[in-house]
Coordinates of C-alpha atoms in Angstrom, one line a residue:
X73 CA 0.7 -20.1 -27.5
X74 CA 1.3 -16.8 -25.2
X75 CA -2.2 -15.3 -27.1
X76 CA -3.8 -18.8 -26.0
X77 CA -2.2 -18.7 -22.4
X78 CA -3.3 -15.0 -21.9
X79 CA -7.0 -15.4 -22.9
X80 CA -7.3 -18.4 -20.5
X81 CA -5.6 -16.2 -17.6
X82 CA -8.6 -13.7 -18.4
X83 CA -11.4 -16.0 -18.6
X84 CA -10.1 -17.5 -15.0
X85 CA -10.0 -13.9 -13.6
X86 CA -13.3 -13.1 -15.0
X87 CA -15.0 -16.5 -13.5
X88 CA -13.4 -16.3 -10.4
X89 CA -14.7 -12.6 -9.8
X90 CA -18.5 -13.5 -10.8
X91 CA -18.2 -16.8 -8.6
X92 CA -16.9 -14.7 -5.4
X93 CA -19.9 -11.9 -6.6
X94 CA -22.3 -14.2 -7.2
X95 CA -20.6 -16.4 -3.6
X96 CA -24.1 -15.9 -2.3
X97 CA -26.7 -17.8 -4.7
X98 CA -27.2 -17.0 -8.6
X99 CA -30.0 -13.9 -8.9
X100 CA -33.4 -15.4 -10.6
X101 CA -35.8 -13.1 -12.1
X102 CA -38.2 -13.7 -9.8
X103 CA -35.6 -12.8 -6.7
X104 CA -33.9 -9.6 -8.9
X105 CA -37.3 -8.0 -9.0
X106 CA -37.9 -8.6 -5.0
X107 CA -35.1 -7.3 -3.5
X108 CA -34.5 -4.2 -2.5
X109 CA -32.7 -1.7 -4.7
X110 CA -29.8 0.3 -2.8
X111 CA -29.2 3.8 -2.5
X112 CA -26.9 5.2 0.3
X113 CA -24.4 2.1 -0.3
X114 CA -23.7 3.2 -3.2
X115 CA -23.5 7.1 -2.9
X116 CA -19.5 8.2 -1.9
X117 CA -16.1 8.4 -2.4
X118 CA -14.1 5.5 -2.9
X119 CA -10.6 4.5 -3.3
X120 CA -9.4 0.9 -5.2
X121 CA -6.9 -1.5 -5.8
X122 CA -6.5 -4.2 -8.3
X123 CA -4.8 -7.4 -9.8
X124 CA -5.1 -8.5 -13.2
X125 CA -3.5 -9.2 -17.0
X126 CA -3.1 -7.4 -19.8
X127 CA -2.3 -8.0 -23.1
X128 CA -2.0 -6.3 -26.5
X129 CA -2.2 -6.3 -30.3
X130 CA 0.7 -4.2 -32.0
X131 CA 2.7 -3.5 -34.7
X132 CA 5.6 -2.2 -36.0
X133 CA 6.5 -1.3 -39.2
X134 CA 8.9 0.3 -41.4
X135 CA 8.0 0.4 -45.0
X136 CA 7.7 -2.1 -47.0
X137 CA 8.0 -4.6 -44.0
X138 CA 5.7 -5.3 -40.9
X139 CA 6.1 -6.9 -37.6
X140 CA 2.9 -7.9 -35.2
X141 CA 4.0 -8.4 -31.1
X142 CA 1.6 -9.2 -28.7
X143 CA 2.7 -7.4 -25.4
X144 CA 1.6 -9.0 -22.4
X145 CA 2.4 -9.1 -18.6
X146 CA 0.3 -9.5 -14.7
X147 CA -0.6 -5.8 -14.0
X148 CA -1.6 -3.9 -10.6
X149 CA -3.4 -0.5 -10.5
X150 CA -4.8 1.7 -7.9
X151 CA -7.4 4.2 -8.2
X152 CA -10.2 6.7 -6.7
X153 CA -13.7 7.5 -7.7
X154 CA -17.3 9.1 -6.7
X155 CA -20.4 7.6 -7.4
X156 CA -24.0 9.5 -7.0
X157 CA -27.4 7.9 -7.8
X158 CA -29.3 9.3 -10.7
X159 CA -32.3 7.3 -9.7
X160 CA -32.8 4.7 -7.2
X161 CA -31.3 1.8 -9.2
X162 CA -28.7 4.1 -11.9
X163 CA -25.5 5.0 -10.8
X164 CA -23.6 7.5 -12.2
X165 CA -19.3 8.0 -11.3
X166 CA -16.4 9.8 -12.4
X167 CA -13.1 7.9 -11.3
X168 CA -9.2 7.8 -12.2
X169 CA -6.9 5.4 -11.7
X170 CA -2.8 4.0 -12.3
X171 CA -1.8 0.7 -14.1
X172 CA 1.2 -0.7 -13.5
X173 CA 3.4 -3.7 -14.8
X174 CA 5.1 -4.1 -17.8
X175 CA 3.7 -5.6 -20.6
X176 CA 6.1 -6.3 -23.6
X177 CA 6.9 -8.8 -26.2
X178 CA 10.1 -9.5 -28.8
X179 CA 10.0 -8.9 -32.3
X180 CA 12.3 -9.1 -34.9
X181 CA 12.2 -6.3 -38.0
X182 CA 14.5 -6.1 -40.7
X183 CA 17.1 -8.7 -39.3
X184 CA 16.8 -6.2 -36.4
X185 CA 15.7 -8.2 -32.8
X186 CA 13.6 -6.0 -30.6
X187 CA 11.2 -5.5 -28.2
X188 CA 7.8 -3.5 -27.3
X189 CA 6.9 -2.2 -24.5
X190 CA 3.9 -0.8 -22.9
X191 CA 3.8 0.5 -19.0
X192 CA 2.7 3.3 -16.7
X193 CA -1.0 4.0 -17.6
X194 CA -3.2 6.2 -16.6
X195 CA -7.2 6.5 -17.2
X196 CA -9.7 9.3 -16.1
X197 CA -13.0 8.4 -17.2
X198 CA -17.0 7.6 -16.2
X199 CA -19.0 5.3 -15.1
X200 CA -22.8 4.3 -15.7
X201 CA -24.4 1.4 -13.7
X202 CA -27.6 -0.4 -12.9
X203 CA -28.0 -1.8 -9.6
X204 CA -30.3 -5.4 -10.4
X205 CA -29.6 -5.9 -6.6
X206 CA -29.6 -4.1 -3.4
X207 CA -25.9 -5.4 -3.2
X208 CA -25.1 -5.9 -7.0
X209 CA -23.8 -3.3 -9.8
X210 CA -23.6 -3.6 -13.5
X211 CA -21.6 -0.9 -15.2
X212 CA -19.8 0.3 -18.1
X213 CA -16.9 2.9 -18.6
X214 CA -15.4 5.0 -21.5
X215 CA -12.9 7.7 -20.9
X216 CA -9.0 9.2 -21.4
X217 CA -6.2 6.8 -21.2
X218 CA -2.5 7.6 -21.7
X219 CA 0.6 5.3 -21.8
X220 CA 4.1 4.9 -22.3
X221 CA 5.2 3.0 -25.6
X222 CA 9.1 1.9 -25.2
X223 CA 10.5 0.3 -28.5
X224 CA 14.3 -1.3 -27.9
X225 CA 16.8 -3.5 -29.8
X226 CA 20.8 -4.0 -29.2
X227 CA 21.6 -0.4 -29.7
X228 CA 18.7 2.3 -29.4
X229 CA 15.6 2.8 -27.1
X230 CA 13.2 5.2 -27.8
X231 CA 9.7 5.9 -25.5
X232 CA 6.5 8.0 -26.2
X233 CA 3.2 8.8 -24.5
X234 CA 0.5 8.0 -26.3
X235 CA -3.3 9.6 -25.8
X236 CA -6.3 7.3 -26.2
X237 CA -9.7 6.3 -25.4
X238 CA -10.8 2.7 -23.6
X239 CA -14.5 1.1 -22.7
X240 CA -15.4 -1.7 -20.2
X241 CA -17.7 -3.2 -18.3
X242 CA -17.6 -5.1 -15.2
X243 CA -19.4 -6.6 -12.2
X244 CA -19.5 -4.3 -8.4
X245 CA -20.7 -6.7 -5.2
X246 CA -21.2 -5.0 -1.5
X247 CA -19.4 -8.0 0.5
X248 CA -19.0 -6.3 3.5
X249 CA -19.7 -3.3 5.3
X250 CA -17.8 -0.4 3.1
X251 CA -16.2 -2.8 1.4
X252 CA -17.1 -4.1 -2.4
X253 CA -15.2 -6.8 -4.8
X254 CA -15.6 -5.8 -8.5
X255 CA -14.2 -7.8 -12.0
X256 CA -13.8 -5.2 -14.9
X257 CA -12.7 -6.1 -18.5
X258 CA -11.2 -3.2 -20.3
X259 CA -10.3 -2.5 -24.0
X260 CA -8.0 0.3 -24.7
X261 CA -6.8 2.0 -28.2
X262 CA -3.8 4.5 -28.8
X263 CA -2.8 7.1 -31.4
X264 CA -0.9 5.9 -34.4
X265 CA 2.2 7.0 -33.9
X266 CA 3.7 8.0 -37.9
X267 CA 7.0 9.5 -39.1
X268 CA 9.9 9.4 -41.3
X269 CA 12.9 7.2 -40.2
X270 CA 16.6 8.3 -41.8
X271 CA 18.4 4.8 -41.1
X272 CA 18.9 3.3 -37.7
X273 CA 19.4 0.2 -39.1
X274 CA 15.7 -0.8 -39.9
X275 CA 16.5 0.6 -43.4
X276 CA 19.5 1.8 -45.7
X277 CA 17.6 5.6 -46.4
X278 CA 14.7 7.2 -45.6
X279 CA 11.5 5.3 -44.5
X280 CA 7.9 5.6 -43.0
X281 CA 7.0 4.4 -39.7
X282 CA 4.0 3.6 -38.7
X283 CA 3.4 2.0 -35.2
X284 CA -0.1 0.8 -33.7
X285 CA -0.9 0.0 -30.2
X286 CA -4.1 -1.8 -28.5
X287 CA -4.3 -3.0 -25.1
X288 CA -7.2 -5.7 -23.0
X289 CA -6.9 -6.2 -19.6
X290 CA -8.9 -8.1 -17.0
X291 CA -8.7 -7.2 -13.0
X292 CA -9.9 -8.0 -10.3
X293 CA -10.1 -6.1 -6.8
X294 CA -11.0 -4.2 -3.8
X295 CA -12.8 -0.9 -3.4
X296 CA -13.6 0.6 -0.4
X297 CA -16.3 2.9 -0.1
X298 CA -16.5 5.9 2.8
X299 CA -19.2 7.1 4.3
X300 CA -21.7 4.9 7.1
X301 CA -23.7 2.1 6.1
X302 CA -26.9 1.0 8.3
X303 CA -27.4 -2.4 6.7
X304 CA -25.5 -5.6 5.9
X305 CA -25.1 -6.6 2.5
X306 CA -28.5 -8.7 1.4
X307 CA -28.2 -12.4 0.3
X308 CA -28.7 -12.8 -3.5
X309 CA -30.7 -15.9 -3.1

């Protein structure tokens, strides 16, 4: 039920940022080839802020037994960027941001209740885009990300950072002036993290652990762009 709830959350943020792109007509062909292809708009610094939710695929396990969790939570993030042209419709951007909001979700292992955590993550990564409209951007990303893993029950807590990679792709709309709405999906995946366990009540001796950590997340936001821009955005219709 909370994997069902979660995916319909995401496909709500993700239709509600193409509608408020897209607020101005749905692009044909015919008026994707016409319009004018930006430049300048798209050329600067930027900083960014964001809405969203996350949600994860995990496990936990301590030989021989295995326990899946499904972390999940409404995250925020904040980030800044810059974006130069590589031709008169490809962008090309290097950016880093910070997610916050926890996402976690009980387990129970051994007897043993307890629950995963994942929170405070950070991304540095880059950008490649193709503007099909003076005022519209299609990208995708791929770079670092880093986050902290907290696993708890009754009686221990333990945290880690964990290194790992993510890809996305989203939707960039000029609504005004400097300012630009954008819908990004993201998919992120973390080291392993594998040891030896002597007790701690998950098992009577010696045992392997083996932990395994992926995140999604859909957001929507704000970016604002600096630098002057002669022209209004352009009607998509």
């Amino acid at each position: 039920m909370k994997k069902t709830v979660s995916r319909l959350i995401a496909a709500g943020l993700f239709a509600c940022s193409a509608g408020i792109a897209l607020a101005d007509g749905i692009p044909t062909a015919a008026n994707v080839m016409d319009a004018p292809i930006g430049g300048n708009e798209w050329r600067g610094f930027y900083v960014s802020a964001a809405v969203g939710y996350g949600w994860g695929d995990s496990s936990f396990a301590v030989s021989p037994n295995t326990a899946d969790y499904e972390p999940s939570g409404v995250i925020g993030a904040v980030g800044l960027g810059y974006d130069i042209m590589l031709r008169d419709s490809v962008l090309l951007g290097v950016f880093g941001d910070y997610t916050f909001g926890e996402q976690d979700d009980k387990f129970t292992l051994n007897g043993i209740a307890s629950e995963g955590e994942l929170d405070d993550t950070w991304a540095v990564g880059a950008r490649l885009g193709v503007i099909v409209h003076r005022d519209l951007l299609l990208y995708g990303t791929v770079g670092y990300t880093s986050t902290e893993l907290t696993i708890s029950n009754a009686t221990d807590s333990e945290s880690d950072n964990l290194d790992g990679f993510f890809v996305g792709a989203g939707l960039e709309r000029l609504i005004h002036s400097n300012l630009y709405l954008r819908g990004e999906y993201r998919y992120s995946r973390y080291e392993d993290i594998k040891d030896q366990v002597a007790g701690g009540g998950y098992c009577g001796g010696t045992c392997d652990l083996e932990i395994e950590n992926e995140k999604h997340s859909l957001r929507i936001g704000l970016a604002y762009k600096f630098g002057r821009r002669d022209e209004a955005p352009a009607p998509l219709k």
